[in-house]
CSV table of C-alpha atoms and ligand atoms in Angstrom, one decimal:
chain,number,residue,atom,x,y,z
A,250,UNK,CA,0.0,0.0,0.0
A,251,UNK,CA,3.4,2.3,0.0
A,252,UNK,CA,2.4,4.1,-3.4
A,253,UNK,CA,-1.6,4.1,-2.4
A,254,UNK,CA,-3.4,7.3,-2.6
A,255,UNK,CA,-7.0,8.2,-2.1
A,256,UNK,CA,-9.1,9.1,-5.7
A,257,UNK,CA,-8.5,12.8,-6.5
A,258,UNK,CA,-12.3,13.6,-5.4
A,259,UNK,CA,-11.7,13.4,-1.5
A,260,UNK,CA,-7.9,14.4,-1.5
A,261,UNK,CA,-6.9,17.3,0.5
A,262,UNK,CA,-10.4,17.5,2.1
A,263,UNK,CA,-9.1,15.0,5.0
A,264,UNK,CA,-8.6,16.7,8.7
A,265,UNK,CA,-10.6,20.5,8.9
A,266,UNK,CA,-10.2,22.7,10.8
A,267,UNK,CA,-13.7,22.0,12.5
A,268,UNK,CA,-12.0,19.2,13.9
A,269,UNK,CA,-8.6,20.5,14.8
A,270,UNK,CA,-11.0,23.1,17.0
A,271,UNK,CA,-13.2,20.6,18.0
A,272,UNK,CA,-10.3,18.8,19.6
A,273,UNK,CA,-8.7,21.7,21.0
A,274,UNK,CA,-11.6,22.3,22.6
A,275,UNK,CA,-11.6,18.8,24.2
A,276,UNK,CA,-8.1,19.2,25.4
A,277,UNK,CA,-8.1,22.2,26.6
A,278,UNK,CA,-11.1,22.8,28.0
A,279,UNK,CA,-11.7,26.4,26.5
A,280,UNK,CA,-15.1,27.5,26.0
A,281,UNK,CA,-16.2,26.2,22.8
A,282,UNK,CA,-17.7,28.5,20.1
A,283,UNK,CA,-16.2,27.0,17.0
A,284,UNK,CA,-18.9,24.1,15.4
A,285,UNK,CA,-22.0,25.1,15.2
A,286,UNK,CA,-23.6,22.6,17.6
A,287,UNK,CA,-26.5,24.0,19.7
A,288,UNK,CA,-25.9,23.4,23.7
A,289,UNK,CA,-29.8,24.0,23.7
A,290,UNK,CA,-32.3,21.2,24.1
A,291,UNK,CA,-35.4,20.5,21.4
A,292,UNK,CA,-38.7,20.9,22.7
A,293,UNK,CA,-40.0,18.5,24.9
A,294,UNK,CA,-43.2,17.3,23.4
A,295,UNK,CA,-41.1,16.4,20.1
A,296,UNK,CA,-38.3,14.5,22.0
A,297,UNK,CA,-41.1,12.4,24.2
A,298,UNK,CA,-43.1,11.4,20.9
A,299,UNK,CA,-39.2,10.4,19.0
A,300,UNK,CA,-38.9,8.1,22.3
A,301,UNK,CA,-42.1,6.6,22.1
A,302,UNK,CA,-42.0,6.0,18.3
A,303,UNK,CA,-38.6,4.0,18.9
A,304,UNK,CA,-40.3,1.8,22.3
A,305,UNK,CA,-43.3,1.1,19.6
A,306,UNK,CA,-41.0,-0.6,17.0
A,307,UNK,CA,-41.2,2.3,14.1
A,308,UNK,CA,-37.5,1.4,13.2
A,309,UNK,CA,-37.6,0.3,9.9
A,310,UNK,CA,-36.9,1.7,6.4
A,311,UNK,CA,-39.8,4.6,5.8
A,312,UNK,CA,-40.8,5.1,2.2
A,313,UNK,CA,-38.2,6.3,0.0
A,314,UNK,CA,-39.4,10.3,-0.5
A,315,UNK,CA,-40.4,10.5,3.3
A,316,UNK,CA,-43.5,9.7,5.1
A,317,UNK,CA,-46.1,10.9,3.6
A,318,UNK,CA,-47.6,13.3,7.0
A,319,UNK,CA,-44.3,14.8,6.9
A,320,UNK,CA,-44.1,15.5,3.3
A,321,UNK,CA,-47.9,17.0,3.8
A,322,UNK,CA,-46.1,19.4,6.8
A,323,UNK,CA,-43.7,20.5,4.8
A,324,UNK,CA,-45.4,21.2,1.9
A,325,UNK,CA,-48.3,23.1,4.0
A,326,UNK,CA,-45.9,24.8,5.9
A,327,UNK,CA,-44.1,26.5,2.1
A,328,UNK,CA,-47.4,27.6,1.2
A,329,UNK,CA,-48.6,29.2,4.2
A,330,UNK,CA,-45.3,31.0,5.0
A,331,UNK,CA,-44.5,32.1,1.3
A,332,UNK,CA,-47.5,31.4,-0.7
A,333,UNK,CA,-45.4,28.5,-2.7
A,334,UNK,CA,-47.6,25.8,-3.2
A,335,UNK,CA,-45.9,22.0,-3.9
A,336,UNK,CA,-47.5,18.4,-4.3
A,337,UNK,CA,-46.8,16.7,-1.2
A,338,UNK,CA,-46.6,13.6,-3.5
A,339,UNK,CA,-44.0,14.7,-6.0
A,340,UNK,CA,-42.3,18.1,-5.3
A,341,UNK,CA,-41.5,17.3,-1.8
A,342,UNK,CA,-38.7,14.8,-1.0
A,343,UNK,CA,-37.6,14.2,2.7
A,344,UNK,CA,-33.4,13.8,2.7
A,345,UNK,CA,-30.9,12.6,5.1
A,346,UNK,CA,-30.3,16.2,6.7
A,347,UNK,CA,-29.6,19.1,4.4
A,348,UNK,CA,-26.4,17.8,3.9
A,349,UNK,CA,-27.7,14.7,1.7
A,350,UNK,CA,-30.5,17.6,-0.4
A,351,UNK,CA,-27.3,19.2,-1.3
A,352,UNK,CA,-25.0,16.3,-2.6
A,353,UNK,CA,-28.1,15.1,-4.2
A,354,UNK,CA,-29.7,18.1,-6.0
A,355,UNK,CA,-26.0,18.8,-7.1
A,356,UNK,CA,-25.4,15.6,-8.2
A,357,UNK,CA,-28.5,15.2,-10.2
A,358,UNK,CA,-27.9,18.7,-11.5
A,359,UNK,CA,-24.7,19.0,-12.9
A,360,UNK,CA,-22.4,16.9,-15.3
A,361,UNK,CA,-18.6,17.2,-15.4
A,362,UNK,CA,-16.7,20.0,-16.5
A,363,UNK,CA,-20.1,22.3,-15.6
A,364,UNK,CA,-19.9,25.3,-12.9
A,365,UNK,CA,-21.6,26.2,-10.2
A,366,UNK,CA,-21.9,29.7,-8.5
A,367,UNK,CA,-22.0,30.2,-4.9
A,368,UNK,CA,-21.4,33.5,-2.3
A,369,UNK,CA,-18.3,33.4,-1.1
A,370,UNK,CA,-17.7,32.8,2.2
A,371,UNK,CA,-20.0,29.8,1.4
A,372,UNK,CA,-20.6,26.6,3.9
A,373,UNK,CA,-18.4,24.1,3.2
A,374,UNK,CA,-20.2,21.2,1.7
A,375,UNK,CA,-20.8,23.6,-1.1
A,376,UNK,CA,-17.5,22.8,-3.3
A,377,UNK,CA,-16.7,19.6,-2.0
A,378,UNK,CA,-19.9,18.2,-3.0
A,379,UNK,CA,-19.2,20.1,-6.6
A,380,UNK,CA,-15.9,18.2,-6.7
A,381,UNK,CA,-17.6,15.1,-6.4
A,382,UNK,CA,-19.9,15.4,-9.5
A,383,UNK,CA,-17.1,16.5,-11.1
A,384,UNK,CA,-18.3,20.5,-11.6
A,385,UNK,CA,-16.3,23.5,-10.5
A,386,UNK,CA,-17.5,25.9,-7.4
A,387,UNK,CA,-16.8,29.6,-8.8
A,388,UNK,CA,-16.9,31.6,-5.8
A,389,UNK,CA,-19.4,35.3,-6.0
A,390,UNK,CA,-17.6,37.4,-3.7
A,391,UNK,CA,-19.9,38.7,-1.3
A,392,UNK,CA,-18.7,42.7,-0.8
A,393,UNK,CA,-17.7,43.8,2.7
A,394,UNK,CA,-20.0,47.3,3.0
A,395,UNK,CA,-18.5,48.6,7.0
A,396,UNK,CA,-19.8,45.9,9.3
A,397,UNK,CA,-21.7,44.2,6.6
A,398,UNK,CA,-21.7,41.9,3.7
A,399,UNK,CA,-23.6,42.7,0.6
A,400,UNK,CA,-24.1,41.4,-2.8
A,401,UNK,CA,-22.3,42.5,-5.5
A,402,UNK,CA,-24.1,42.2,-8.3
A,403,UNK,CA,-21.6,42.8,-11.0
A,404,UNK,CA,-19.3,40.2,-9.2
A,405,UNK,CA,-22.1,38.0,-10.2
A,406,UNK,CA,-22.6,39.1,-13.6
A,407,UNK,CA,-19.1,38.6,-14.2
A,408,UNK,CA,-18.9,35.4,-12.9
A,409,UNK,CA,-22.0,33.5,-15.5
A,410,UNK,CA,-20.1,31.9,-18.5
A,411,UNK,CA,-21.4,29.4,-21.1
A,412,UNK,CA,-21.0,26.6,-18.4
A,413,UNK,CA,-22.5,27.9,-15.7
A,414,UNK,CA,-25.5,25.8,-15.2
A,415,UNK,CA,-26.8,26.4,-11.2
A,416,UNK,CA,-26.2,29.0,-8.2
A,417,UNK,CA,-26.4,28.0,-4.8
A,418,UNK,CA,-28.0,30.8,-2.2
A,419,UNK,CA,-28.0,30.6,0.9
A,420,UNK,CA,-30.1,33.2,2.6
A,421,UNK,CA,-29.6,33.2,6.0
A,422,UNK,CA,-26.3,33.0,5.4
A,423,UNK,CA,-23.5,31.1,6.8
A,424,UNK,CA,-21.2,32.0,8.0
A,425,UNK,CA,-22.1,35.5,8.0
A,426,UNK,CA,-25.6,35.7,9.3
A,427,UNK,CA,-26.7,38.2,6.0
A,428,UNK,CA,-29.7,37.5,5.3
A,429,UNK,CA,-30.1,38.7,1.5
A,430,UNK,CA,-32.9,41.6,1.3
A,431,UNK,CA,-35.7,41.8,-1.0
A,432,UNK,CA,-33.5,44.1,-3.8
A,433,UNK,CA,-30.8,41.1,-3.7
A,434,UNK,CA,-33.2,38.5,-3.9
A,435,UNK,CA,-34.9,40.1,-6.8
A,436,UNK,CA,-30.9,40.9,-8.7
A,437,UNK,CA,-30.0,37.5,-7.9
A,438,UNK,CA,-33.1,35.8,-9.4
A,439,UNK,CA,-32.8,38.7,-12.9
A,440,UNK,CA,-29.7,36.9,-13.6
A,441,UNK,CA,-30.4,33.2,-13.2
A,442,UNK,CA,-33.9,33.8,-15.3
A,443,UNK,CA,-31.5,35.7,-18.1
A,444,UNK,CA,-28.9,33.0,-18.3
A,445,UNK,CA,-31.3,29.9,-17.6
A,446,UNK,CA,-29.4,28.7,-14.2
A,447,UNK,CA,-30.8,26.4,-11.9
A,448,UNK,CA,-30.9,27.4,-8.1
A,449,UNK,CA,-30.5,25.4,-5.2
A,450,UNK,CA,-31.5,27.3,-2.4
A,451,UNK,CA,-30.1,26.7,0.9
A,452,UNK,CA,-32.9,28.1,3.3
A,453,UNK,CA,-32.1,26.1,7.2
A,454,UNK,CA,-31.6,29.0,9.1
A,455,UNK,CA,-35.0,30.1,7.6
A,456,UNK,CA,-36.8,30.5,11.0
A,457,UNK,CA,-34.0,32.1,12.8
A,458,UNK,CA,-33.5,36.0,11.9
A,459,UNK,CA,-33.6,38.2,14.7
A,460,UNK,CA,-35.0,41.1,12.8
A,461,UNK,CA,-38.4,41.1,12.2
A,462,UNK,CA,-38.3,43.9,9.7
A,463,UNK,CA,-36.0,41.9,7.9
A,464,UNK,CA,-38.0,38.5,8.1
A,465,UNK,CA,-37.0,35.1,6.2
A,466,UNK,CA,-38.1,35.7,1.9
A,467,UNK,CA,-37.6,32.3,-0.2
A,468,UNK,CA,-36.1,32.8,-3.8
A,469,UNK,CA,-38.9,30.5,-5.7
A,470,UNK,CA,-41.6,33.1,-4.1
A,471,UNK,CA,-40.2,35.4,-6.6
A,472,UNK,CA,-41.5,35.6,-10.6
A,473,UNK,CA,-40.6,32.4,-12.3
A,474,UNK,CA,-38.4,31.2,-10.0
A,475,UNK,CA,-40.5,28.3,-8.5
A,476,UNK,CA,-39.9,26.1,-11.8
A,477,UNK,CA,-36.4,26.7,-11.5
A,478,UNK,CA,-35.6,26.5,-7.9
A,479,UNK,CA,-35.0,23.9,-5.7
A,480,UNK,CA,-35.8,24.8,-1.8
A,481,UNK,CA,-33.7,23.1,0.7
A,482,UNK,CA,-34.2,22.9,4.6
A,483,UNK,CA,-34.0,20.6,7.6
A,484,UNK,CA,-35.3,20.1,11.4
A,485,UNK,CA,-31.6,20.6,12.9
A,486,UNK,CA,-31.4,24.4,12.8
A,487,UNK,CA,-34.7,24.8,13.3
A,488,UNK,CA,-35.7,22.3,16.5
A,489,UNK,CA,-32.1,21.8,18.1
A,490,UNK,CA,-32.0,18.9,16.5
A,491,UNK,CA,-28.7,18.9,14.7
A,492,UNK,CA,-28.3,15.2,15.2
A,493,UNK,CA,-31.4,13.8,13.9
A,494,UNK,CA,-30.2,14.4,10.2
A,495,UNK,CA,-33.9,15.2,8.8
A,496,UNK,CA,-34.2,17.5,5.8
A,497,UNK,CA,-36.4,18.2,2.8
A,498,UNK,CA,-36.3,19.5,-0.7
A,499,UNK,CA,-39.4,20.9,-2.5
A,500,UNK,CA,-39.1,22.0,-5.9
A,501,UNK,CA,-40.9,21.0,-9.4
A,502,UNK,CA,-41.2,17.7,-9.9
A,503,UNK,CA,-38.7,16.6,-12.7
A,504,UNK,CA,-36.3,18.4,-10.8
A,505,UNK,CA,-37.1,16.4,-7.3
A,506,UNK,CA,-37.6,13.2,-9.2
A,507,UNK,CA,-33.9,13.2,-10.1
A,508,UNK,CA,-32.4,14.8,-6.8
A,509,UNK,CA,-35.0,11.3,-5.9
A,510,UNK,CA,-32.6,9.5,-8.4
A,511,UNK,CA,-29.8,10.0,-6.8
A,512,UNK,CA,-30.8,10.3,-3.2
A,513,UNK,CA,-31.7,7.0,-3.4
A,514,UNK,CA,-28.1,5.5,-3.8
A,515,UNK,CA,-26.9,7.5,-1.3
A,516,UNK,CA,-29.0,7.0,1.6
A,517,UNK,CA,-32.2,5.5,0.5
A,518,UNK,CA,-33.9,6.8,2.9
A,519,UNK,CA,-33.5,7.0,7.2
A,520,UNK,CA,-35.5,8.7,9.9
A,521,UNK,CA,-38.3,7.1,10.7
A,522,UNK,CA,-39.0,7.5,14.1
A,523,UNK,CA,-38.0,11.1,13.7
A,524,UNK,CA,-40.4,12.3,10.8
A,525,UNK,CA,-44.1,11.7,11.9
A,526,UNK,CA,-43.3,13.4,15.4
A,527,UNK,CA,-41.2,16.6,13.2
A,528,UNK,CA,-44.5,16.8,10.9
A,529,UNK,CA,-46.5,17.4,13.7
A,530,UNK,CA,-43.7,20.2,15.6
A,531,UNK,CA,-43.3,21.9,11.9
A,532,UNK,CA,-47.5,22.2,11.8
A,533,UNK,CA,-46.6,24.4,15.1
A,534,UNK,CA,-43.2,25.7,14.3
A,535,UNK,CA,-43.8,29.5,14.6
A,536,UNK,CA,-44.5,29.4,18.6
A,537,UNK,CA,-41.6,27.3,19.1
A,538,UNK,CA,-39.6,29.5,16.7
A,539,UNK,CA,-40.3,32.7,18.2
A,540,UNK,CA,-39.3,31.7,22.0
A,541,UNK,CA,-36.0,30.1,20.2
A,542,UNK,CA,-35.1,33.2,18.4
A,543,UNK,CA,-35.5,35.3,21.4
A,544,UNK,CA,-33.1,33.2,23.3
A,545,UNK,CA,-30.5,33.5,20.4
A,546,UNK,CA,-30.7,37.3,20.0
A,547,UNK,CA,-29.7,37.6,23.4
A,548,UNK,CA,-26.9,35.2,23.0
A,549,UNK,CA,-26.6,37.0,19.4
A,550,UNK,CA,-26.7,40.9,21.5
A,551,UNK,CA,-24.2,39.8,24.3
A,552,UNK,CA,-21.6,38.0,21.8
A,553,UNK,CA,-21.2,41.3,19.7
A,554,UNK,CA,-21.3,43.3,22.6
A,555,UNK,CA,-18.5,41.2,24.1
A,556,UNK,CA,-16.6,41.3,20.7
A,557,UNK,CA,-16.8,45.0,20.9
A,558,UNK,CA,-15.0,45.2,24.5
A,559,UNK,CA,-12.6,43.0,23.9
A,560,UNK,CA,-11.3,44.9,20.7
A,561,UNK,CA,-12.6,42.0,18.1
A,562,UNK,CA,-14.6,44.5,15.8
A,563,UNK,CA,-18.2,42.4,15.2
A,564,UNK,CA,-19.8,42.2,11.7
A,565,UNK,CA,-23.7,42.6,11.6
A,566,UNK,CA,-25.3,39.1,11.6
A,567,UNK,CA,-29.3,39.5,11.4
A,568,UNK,CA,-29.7,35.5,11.6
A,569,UNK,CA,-28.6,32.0,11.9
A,570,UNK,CA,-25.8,30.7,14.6
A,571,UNK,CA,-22.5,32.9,13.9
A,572,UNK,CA,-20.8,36.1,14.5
A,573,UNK,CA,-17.6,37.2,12.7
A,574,UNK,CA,-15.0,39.1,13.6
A,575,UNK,CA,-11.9,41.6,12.6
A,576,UNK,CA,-9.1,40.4,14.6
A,577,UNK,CA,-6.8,42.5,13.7
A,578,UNK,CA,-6.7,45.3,16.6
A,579,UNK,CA,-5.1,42.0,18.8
A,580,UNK,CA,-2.2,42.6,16.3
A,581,UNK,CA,-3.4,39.5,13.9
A,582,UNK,CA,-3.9,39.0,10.9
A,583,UNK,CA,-3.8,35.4,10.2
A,584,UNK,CA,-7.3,33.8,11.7
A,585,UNK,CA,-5.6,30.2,11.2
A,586,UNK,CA,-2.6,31.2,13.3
A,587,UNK,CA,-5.3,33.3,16.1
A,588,UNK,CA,-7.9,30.4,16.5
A,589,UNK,CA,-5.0,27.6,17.4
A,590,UNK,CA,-4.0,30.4,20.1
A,591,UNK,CA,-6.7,31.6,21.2
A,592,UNK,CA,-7.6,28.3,23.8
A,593,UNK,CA,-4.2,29.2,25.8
A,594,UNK,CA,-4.3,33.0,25.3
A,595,UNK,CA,-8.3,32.8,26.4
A,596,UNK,CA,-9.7,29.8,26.7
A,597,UNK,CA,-12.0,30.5,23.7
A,598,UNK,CA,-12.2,28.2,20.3
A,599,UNK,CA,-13.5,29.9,17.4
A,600,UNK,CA,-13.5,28.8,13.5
A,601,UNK,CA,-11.1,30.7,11.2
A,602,UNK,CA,-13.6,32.2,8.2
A,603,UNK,CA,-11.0,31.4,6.0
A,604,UNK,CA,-12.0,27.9,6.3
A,605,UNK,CA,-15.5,28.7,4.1
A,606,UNK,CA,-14.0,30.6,1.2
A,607,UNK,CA,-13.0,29.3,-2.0
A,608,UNK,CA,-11.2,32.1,-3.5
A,609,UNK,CA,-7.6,32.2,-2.7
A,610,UNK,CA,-7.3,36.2,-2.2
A,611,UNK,CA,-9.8,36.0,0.5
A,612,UNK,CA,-9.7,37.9,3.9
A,613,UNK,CA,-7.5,36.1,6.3
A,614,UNK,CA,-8.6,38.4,9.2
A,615,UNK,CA,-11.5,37.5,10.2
A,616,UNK,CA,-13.0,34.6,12.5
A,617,UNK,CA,-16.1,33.1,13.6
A,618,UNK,CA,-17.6,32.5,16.6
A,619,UNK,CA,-21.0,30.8,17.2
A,620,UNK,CA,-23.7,31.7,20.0
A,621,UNK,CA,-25.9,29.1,19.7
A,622,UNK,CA,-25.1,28.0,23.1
A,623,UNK,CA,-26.1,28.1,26.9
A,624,UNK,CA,-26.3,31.7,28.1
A,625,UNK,CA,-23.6,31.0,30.1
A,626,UNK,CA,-21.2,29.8,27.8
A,627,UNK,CA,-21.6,33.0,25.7
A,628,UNK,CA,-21.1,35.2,29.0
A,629,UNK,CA,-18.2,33.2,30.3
A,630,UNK,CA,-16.9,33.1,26.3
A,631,UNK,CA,-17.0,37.1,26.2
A,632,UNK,CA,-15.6,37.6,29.8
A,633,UNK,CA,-12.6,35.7,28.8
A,634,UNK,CA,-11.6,37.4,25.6
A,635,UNK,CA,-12.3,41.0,28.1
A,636,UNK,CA,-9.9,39.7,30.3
A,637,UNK,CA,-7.2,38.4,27.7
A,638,UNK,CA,-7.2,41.9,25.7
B,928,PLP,C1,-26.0,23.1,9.3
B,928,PLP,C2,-26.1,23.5,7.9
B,928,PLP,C3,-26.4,22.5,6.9
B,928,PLP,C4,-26.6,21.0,7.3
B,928,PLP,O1,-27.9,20.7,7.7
B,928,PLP,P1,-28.2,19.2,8.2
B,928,PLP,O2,-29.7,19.2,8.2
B,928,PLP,O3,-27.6,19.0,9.5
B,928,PLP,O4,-27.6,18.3,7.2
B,928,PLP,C5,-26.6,22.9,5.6
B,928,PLP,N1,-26.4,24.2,5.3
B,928,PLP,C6,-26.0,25.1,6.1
B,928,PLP,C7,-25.8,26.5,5.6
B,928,PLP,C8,-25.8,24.8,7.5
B,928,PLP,O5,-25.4,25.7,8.3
């Protein structure tokens, strides 16, 4: 095996930085805010009905799209929110978390040598899933606009060729917490209806934005985008449920039938003692959401506040699990080199943004930390990084 090497598709993608932090974290014992993994618990009614549905034997293979009550939830739950209306029987497709959705739609979307757009920062599934089906991930720099990050809409332009074939959103945004405004939405969807692109739209941080004006808007809501758009989400985000690994894909339905095509030889399908009990929670998701968000703009208002005191300059994030941050009043520059000292320097892990972009003259200076944790984590995070200025 001297001369063995893995296939070219998974080279280089071996140990992240996730779990070099992750570990650090372990070892050390620092507060950890790198991986997004919520230290908050689901809600209870949700958890007892799981536990129930595994003591009454529901452990077996479900149907290959997803139970059908859950497919009904999710599709009743699109229309009512943003007016989109899908079959439950053929437009909605339950996945393996939002993670499978992706590989699948992108798989059953494009062929080699094709290219796919994304915002850059992007998460980082994005282009190694591309990799896989043999595609290219051209990265849309999103524009740094003071403590913001905005589209740039001639960066997009610029970026279509002839083989462009699909753009990935993601609105909420990770890892910056942008959540793309109405003008965006409408800029972004102009150019994939003049050059005939695809979108797969990444929406699982779509009940968590913190600023009600702002609110959560879906791409395919917008003029001929439902026929072209494949919506993507999952309970994880959403419940505090990260570990279940239940998503769903709604779009039209020869575009589901092959993200179907190829979900099925990945996963078949999994879940079942999860999705009846999640079709009945998503029927009632906005209470639940609204006592969740709440929690997380506190944890949200007392990170960036904590960044501020302790010299870390905060970017705006108006959703999802993540703040960044400039770090370079501490007198660094390199976010790689910062996060691997930060444990000893604070007893803080954070995530190194450079970890999410694709193009190689990105930022290096900023980092990301996540608040989707105890109250007390966040506090005892911030009073750390106060005391280590
Ligand atoms: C967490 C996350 C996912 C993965 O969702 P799962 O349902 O856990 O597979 C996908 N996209 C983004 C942007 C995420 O932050």
């Amino acid at each position: 095996m001297d001369n063995w090497n893995p296939a070219a598709r998974v080279r280089g993608l071996g140990t992240s930085v996730f779990t070099e932090m992750t570990e650090l974290a372990r070892s050390t014992g620092a507060v950890n805010l790198g991986q997004g993994v919520p230290e908050l618990a689901g809600p209870q009614g949700l958890l007892d009905e799981v536990a129930a549905a595994v003591l009454a034997g529901r452990n077996q293979y479900p149907p290959a799209h997803g139970f059908p009550a859950l497919r009904e939830a999710v599709a009743a739950h699109r229309l009512q929110r943003h007016g989109v209306a899908y079959d439950p029987q053929d437009e909605v497709l339950v996945t393996t978390g939002a993670t499978e959705a992706i590989a699948a739609a992108l798989l059953a979307l494009c062929d080699p040598g094709d290219e796919v757009l994304a915002f850059d920062p992007c998460y980082d599934a994005y282009p190694a899933v591309v990799r896989f089906a043999g595609a290219t991930l051209v990265g849309v720099p999103l524009a740094e606009d003071g403590n913001s990050f905005v589209l740039d809409a001639d960066a997009l332009r610029a970026a279509v060729t002839p083989r462009t074939r699909v753009l990935v959103l993601n609105s909420p945004h990770n890892p910056t917490g942008k959540v793309f405004t109405d003008e965006e939405l409408a800029a972004v969807a102009q150019v994939c209806r003049e050059h005939d692109l695809t979108v797969v739209t990444d929406e699982v941080y779509e009940h968590l934005v913190y600023d009600e004006a702002l609110g959560h808007r879906t791409i395919a809501a917008l003029p001929d985008m439902r026929e072209r758009t494949l919506v993507i989400s999952s309970a994880g985000k959403t419940f505090n449920v990260t570990g279940w690994k239940v998503g769903w894909v709604c779009g039209p339905a020869p575009l589901v039938a092959a993200v179907a095509a190829a979900k099925q030889f990945l996963t078949y399908a999994s879940g079942t003692p999860y999705q009846e009990a999640l079709a009945r929670a998503l029927g009632d998701v906005e209470a639940w959401a609204a006592g969740l968000r709440l929690t997380l703009r506190r944890n949200r208002d007392l990170l960036s506040e904590g960044l501020e005191r302790a010299g870390l300059r905060p970017y705006r994030a108006d959703a999802g699990y993540f703040v960044q941050a400039d770090i370079r009043a501490w007198g660094h520059s390199d976010g790689v080199r910062f996060c691997r000292e930060l444990p000893s320097r604070a007893g803080v892990v954070a995530i190194p943004t450079s970890a999410f972009y694709v193009r190689p003259d990105a930022p290096s200076y900023l980092v990301r930390f996540s608040f989707c944790k105890l109250e007390n984590s966040v506090r005892d995070a911030v009073e750390k990084l106060v005391r280590a200025v």
